[in-house]
């Protein structure tokens, strides 16, 4: 499939590399595709430069603008920080998003108050980032997924406990959730739990503060939550 | 042990019954102990009246005021809604809390905006309810626990997957956390994960919005999260 990724930090790069390895035709969208040597992503993002990425996991992919990536993809992925997602998706262009599935992996974490991160999703009238994206792009099928765990395992869930842990998703379109689920299964995810419509993005984004703390207390080793039911 | 429970809704009653069954000497504190027939707890709380509770699980326990329950306990439990916990604990009296362990099970959920509940803990400068209690009662050893899962299993974790799921706790005092852990083990909890100091209460309280949605999507059958690591 043709996949367009909006955002070139660690999550965009990891997803891009994985999708390339699975045979997909990937364009990674970045704010300034002529600048391949700066650090991308939010402050502290551990991703290598795009020049390095294009030598490694991304060598079968292309780097382009947000709008070029969005125009290319049959399926789109938002891999930007939730703090800037609406702005980045506006640059990608609503005409390039219309009618398509957008997997939203974003979190809006504010570390500015010190201590535990505040999940901004809960501070704003508009609700979660996922809901605000769906509202801003009503012709796009937004599916929230992969925001509740760490970059170490999102594309390699089998690295932890042989994959015996859960990935969550939510969204308004059942068909879009099924296609995203297929993509997740191709990564190795076995336990996919559907939280219902896009309003569940609220809880998924709030989860991130706990995930970060759990990961820290686990010595920054891979960990994830399993919904036992 | 002598245990004082602050709050007489479903969580206070379930914990009270369980602790009685384990042989502890329990006083359940309520706002007006002369009124045993009204519904207690937050709006929608499914707990029976205290008169009924005293006939059933609480028949070896006593009902008294917040301050009498707090004075009685060697270990205290905050089982009030997080929206009113600071007020309830002020009524319990800082002199009755000083030097003691207080297990804080509260969540501050605001359903007033409709849709997904907003966890107020993240809206306020003071941070989580757990942190605000610790700040208000610096001589008390606050241990946050049992707020991240449902009343169906908090006192009977073995009812779900033979107990193969996680209970979280946090707090500033390692000794207090060990004593709370012993209490949790006596309930049947096998996997107790220590998130560190009380500031982790932030993530634990934010988790609640996700837990509620997961439970709803699981058809309101018992479920809980396991930290796979």
XYZ file of C-alpha atoms in Angstrom:
458
model
C 0.000 0.000 0.000
C 0.967 3.628 -0.448
C 1.406 5.126 3.001
C 1.988 8.764 3.894
C 3.422 9.587 7.299
C 3.015 13.091 8.710
C 5.879 13.698 11.122
C 9.517 12.638 11.021
C 10.485 12.184 14.674
C 11.155 8.799 16.253
C 7.608 7.480 15.816
C 7.388 8.492 12.157
C 10.799 7.018 11.441
C 10.125 3.727 13.222
C 6.762 3.304 11.528
C 8.287 4.270 8.194
C 11.089 1.722 8.512
C 8.687 -1.006 9.558
C 6.240 -0.296 6.759
C 9.079 -0.279 4.210
C 10.262 -3.641 5.551
C 6.737 -4.983 5.033
C 6.824 -3.900 1.398
C 4.756 -0.724 1.551
C 5.467 2.381 -0.516
C 6.216 5.034 2.086
C 6.681 8.782 1.960
C 7.719 10.373 5.233
C 6.481 13.942 5.472
C 8.580 16.537 7.263
C 8.318 20.276 7.727
C 11.374 21.095 5.629
C 12.468 18.164 3.455
C 15.522 20.099 2.268
C 16.925 20.019 5.783
C 17.909 16.390 6.267
C 20.555 16.975 8.925
C 18.691 18.708 11.767
C 17.110 16.795 14.618
C 13.408 16.287 13.998
C 10.497 15.767 16.322
C 9.702 17.258 19.711
C 12.499 18.384 22.074
C 14.343 15.323 23.349
C 13.215 13.120 20.466
C 15.900 10.417 20.125
C 15.449 9.971 16.373
C 18.531 10.193 14.144
C 18.597 12.760 11.355
C 16.632 12.022 8.221
C 19.895 11.717 6.289
C 20.865 8.852 8.588
C 17.376 7.353 8.416
C 17.483 7.353 4.619
C 20.709 5.328 4.828
C 19.157 2.793 7.183
C 15.521 1.842 7.766
C 14.216 4.406 5.324
C 16.359 3.591 2.323
C 13.415 2.363 0.278
C 11.312 5.368 1.366
C 11.195 9.001 0.326
C 11.208 12.171 2.383
C 8.905 14.967 1.230
C 6.646 17.725 2.546
C 3.610 17.016 4.733
C 1.316 17.669 1.773
C 3.290 15.455 -0.602
C 3.238 12.621 1.927
C -0.494 13.078 2.463
C -1.232 13.189 -1.267
C 0.792 9.986 -1.747
C -0.848 7.866 0.915
C -3.870 5.659 0.586
C -3.490 5.379 4.326
C -2.049 8.215 6.405
C -0.365 8.256 9.787
C -0.129 11.240 12.111
C 3.209 10.867 13.874
C 3.611 14.450 15.011
C 3.490 15.627 18.613
C -0.082 16.262 19.668
C 0.968 19.805 20.549
C 1.351 20.605 16.834
C -0.746 17.930 15.118
C -3.597 20.182 14.003
C -1.160 22.653 12.523
C 0.842 19.927 10.758
C -2.301 18.322 9.345
C -3.490 21.711 8.088
C -0.187 21.988 6.216
C -0.786 18.484 4.845
C -4.017 19.832 3.379
C -7.576 18.747 4.004
C -7.938 17.883 0.296
C -5.137 15.328 0.730
C -6.750 13.866 3.852
C -10.355 13.663 2.643
C -11.821 10.186 2.369
C -8.708 8.534 3.778
C -7.883 6.640 6.932
C -5.631 8.581 9.304
C -4.028 6.570 12.086
C -3.352 9.092 14.856
C -0.490 8.110 17.155
C -0.141 11.484 18.862
C 0.049 12.568 22.469
C -0.021 16.113 23.773
C 2.294 16.066 26.733
C 3.238 19.228 28.548
C 6.334 18.918 30.727
C 6.541 22.659 31.365
C 5.093 22.492 34.869
C 7.842 20.108 35.979
C 7.359 16.693 37.504
C 4.841 14.403 35.871
C 3.751 15.402 32.387
C 0.342 16.976 32.049
C -1.712 15.515 29.229
C -3.073 18.638 27.598
C -5.871 16.712 25.985
C -7.785 17.038 29.205
C -7.224 20.749 29.630
C -9.001 21.938 26.558
C -12.667 22.249 25.800
C -12.204 20.421 22.526
C -11.196 17.225 24.290
C -8.477 14.912 23.089
C -6.198 15.485 20.127
C -7.899 12.566 18.391
C -11.331 14.174 18.720
C -10.042 17.567 17.639
C -8.461 16.057 14.507
C -11.721 14.265 13.667
C -13.636 17.517 14.128
C -11.187 19.498 11.991
C -11.198 16.881 9.204
C -14.714 15.418 9.172
C -14.166 13.659 5.829
C -11.182 11.732 7.216
C -11.531 8.457 9.098
C -9.441 9.023 12.196
C -8.318 5.924 14.105
C -6.412 6.536 17.309
C -3.805 3.836 17.927
C -0.278 3.165 19.191
C -0.130 6.237 21.434
C -0.304 4.294 24.689
C 3.016 2.502 24.649
C 6.662 3.080 23.917
C 8.587 3.327 20.712
C 10.600 0.236 21.686
C 7.699 -2.039 20.934
C 5.122 -0.305 18.753
C 6.562 -1.870 15.604
C 7.984 -4.950 17.335
C 5.415 -6.073 19.911
C 6.784 -9.612 19.864
C 9.944 -8.330 21.570
C 7.966 -8.224 24.813
C 6.389 -11.358 26.327
C 5.929 -12.903 22.905
C 3.341 -10.233 22.130
C 1.064 -11.046 25.062
C -0.027 -7.439 25.707
C -2.610 -5.065 24.290
C -2.783 -2.363 21.671
C -5.795 -0.076 21.908
C -7.635 1.699 19.152
C -10.742 3.779 18.691
C -12.494 5.616 15.907
C -15.891 6.243 14.365
C -15.526 4.056 11.249
C -15.568 0.270 11.771
C -14.069 -0.422 8.333
C -11.184 1.952 9.000
C -10.536 0.269 12.343
C -10.433 -3.105 10.624
C -7.839 -1.907 8.102
C -5.723 -0.352 10.878
C -6.070 -3.612 12.807
C -4.713 -5.530 9.816
C -1.750 -3.187 9.699
C -1.178 -3.700 13.440
C -1.408 -7.467 13.068
C 1.233 -7.251 10.342
C 3.518 -5.607 12.935
C 2.938 -8.596 15.230
C 0.166 -7.235 17.464
C -2.081 -10.084 18.565
C -4.343 -8.469 21.151
C -6.147 -5.470 19.647
C -8.864 -3.959 21.832
C -11.430 -1.635 20.281
C -12.473 1.105 22.711
C -15.338 2.312 20.517
C -15.756 5.708 18.903
C -13.164 8.468 18.720
C -14.163 9.956 22.079
C -12.190 7.111 23.672
C -9.077 8.981 22.528
C -9.505 10.990 25.713
C -8.709 8.041 27.973
C -6.021 6.769 25.611
C -4.188 10.075 25.729
C -4.556 10.379 29.505
C -2.983 6.918 29.794
C 0.317 8.262 28.557
C 1.304 9.890 31.833
C 0.982 6.535 33.563
C 2.809 4.690 30.811
C 5.767 7.035 31.059
C 5.994 6.591 34.807
C 5.650 2.810 34.548
C 8.423 2.709 31.981
C 10.669 4.853 34.182
C 10.044 2.602 37.200
C 10.728 -0.415 35.012
C 14.234 0.914 34.424
C 13.336 2.097 30.897
C 13.071 -1.501 29.781
C 10.228 -2.398 27.405
C 6.859 -2.717 29.082
C 3.262 -2.419 28.058
C -0.208 -2.885 29.463
C -2.369 -5.879 28.813
C -6.100 -5.616 29.305
C -6.909 -8.758 31.289
C -10.571 -9.619 30.719
C -5.314 -4.234 63.012
C -7.514 -1.262 63.802
C -8.542 0.302 60.518
C -10.444 3.534 59.977
C -12.153 4.099 56.658
C -13.096 7.622 55.590
C -16.036 7.378 53.218
C -19.017 5.045 53.145
C -19.826 4.622 49.432
C -19.248 1.420 47.526
C -15.456 1.455 47.886
C -15.531 2.107 51.621
C -18.157 -0.575 52.155
C -16.346 -3.196 50.052
C -13.038 -2.517 51.762
C -14.736 -2.506 55.141
C -16.420 -5.876 54.541
C -13.202 -7.411 53.255
C -11.126 -6.124 56.157
C -13.714 -7.402 58.644
C -13.608 -10.819 56.961
C -9.840 -10.812 57.409
C -10.250 -10.195 61.136
C -9.484 -6.488 61.333
C -11.224 -4.092 63.669
C -12.961 -1.660 61.338
C -14.751 1.635 61.824
C -16.391 3.053 58.714
C -16.550 6.835 58.853
C -19.494 8.636 57.297
C -20.638 12.238 57.223
C -23.733 11.653 59.335
C -23.620 8.324 61.163
C -27.138 8.853 62.515
C -28.495 8.625 58.982
C -28.086 4.944 58.112
C -30.812 4.765 55.490
C -29.777 7.342 52.869
C -27.681 6.445 49.849
C -24.048 7.273 50.487
C -21.207 8.105 48.164
C -21.081 10.119 44.960
C -24.132 10.363 42.661
C -24.774 6.977 41.061
C -22.840 5.078 43.727
C -24.328 1.561 43.762
C -23.677 0.926 47.462
C -26.558 -0.226 49.657
C -27.520 1.839 52.683
C -25.333 1.590 55.759
C -28.214 -0.089 57.600
C -28.125 -2.879 55.007
C -24.330 -2.998 55.098
C -24.341 -3.400 58.875
C -26.605 -6.444 58.420
C -24.278 -7.990 55.839
C -20.559 -7.471 55.234
C -20.238 -4.855 57.935
C -21.866 -6.716 60.795
C -18.627 -6.936 62.769
C -17.805 -3.290 62.021
C -18.995 0.013 63.400
C -20.213 3.143 61.673
C -19.091 6.466 63.125
C -18.021 9.958 62.123
C -14.999 10.647 59.932
C -13.033 11.801 62.969
C -13.990 8.795 65.088
C -12.975 6.445 62.284
C -9.684 8.297 61.856
C -8.964 8.302 65.590
C -9.663 4.555 65.742
C -7.413 3.456 62.910
C -3.771 2.478 63.081
C -4.109 2.447 59.306
C -6.531 4.744 57.493
C -8.182 4.504 54.106
C -9.553 7.407 52.102
C -12.552 5.992 50.242
C -14.267 9.291 49.449
C -14.668 10.766 45.982
C -11.598 12.780 45.044
C -13.880 15.757 44.489
C -14.469 15.983 48.266
C -11.493 14.115 49.767
C -9.655 17.135 51.130
C -12.804 18.387 52.814
C -13.620 14.944 54.255
C -10.078 14.486 55.572
C -10.185 17.930 57.159
C -13.329 16.774 58.998
C -11.451 13.619 60.025
C -8.913 15.904 61.689
C -5.213 16.272 61.008
C -4.489 15.246 64.611
C -6.144 11.888 63.887
C -4.182 11.449 60.664
C -0.733 12.480 61.907
C 1.914 9.772 61.862
C -0.401 7.236 60.237
C -0.539 5.493 56.911
C -3.395 6.686 54.713
C -4.213 4.523 51.719
C -5.822 6.883 49.208
C -8.173 5.141 46.755
C -9.765 8.301 45.373
C -10.417 9.589 41.889
C -11.690 13.031 40.945
C -13.882 12.418 37.956
C -15.973 15.174 36.446
C -18.785 13.945 34.184
C -20.365 17.392 33.908
C -19.032 18.103 30.414
C -20.720 14.981 29.034
C -19.017 12.168 27.183
C -15.803 10.849 28.637
C -15.118 11.829 32.213
C -12.511 14.489 32.789
C -10.026 13.636 35.496
C -9.884 16.862 37.447
C -6.539 15.979 38.894
C -4.949 17.284 35.755
C -6.834 20.550 35.704
C -5.557 21.973 38.904
C -2.263 23.558 39.772
C -1.925 21.353 42.808
C -1.732 18.208 40.719
C -3.351 14.938 41.657
C -5.632 14.345 44.622
C -2.925 12.098 46.079
C -0.352 14.887 45.982
C -2.765 17.437 47.377
C -3.621 15.156 50.297
C 0.076 14.601 51.013
C 0.667 18.374 50.913
C -2.305 19.094 53.188
C -1.276 16.401 55.710
C 2.538 16.342 55.659
C 2.741 14.171 58.803
C 0.640 11.444 57.187
C 2.137 8.723 54.999
C -0.076 8.788 51.934
C -0.017 5.693 49.715
C -2.081 5.878 46.552
C -3.534 2.479 45.633
C -6.587 0.681 44.241
C -7.902 3.692 42.310
C -7.089 2.268 38.873
C -9.528 -0.600 38.688
C -13.115 -1.485 39.398
C -14.936 -2.282 42.588
C -15.692 -5.783 41.288
C -12.130 -6.895 41.849
C -10.340 -4.557 44.242
C -11.037 -6.821 47.194
C -11.248 -10.036 45.147
C -8.511 -9.875 42.504
C -8.482 -13.660 42.197
C -11.926 -13.467 40.557
C -10.182 -12.317 37.364
C -7.596 -14.495 35.575
C -6.545 -16.092 38.839
C -5.103 -12.739 39.920
C -2.714 -12.375 36.993
C -3.043 -8.583 36.712
C -1.488 -5.588 38.393
C -2.260 -3.277 41.275
C -0.309 -0.024 41.317
C 0.808 2.021 44.260
C 2.925 5.054 44.994
C 3.954 7.117 47.981
C 6.894 8.796 49.615
C 7.420 6.338 52.496
C 8.843 2.898 51.609
C 7.759 1.370 54.921
C 4.210 2.577 54.462
C 4.155 1.124 50.959
C 5.332 -2.224 52.329
C 2.519 -2.317 54.906
C -0.064 -1.382 52.278
C 1.410 -4.082 50.035
C 0.913 -6.649 52.793
C -2.703 -5.582 53.076
C -3.121 -5.906 49.301
C -1.509 -9.342 49.331
C -3.991 -10.376 52.020
C -6.772 -9.440 49.543
C -5.180 -11.756 46.976
C -3.164 -9.273 44.920
C -0.037 -10.964 43.592
C 1.435 -8.395 41.213
C 2.035 -5.112 43.039
C 3.971 -2.502 41.052
C 5.528 0.451 42.883
C 5.444 3.605 40.757
C 7.690 5.560 43.106
C 6.884 8.705 45.068
C 3.460 10.285 45.456
C 3.778 12.356 42.287
C 2.956 9.162 40.375
C -0.605 9.626 41.647
C -1.020 11.963 38.676
C -0.713 9.156 36.127
C -2.698 6.752 38.308
C -5.625 9.154 38.480
C -5.467 9.941 34.754
C -5.661 6.192 34.101
C -9.205 6.104 35.402
C -10.782 7.582 32.279
C -9.264 4.756 30.239
C -10.243 2.114 32.753
C -13.873 3.214 32.685
C -13.986 3.077 28.902
C -12.263 -0.319 28.800
C -14.765 -1.679 31.294
C -17.679 -0.297 29.273
C -16.318 -1.858 26.066
C -15.814 -5.109 27.926
C -19.564 -5.217 28.590
C -19.081 -4.150 32.220
C -17.500 -7.501 32.990
C -14.495 -7.517 35.329
C -11.265 -6.406 33.682
C -8.006 -4.911 34.805
C -4.632 -3.928 33.428
C -1.515 -5.983 33.816
C 1.857 -4.318 33.419
C 3.720 -6.735 31.157
C 7.451 -6.240 31.692
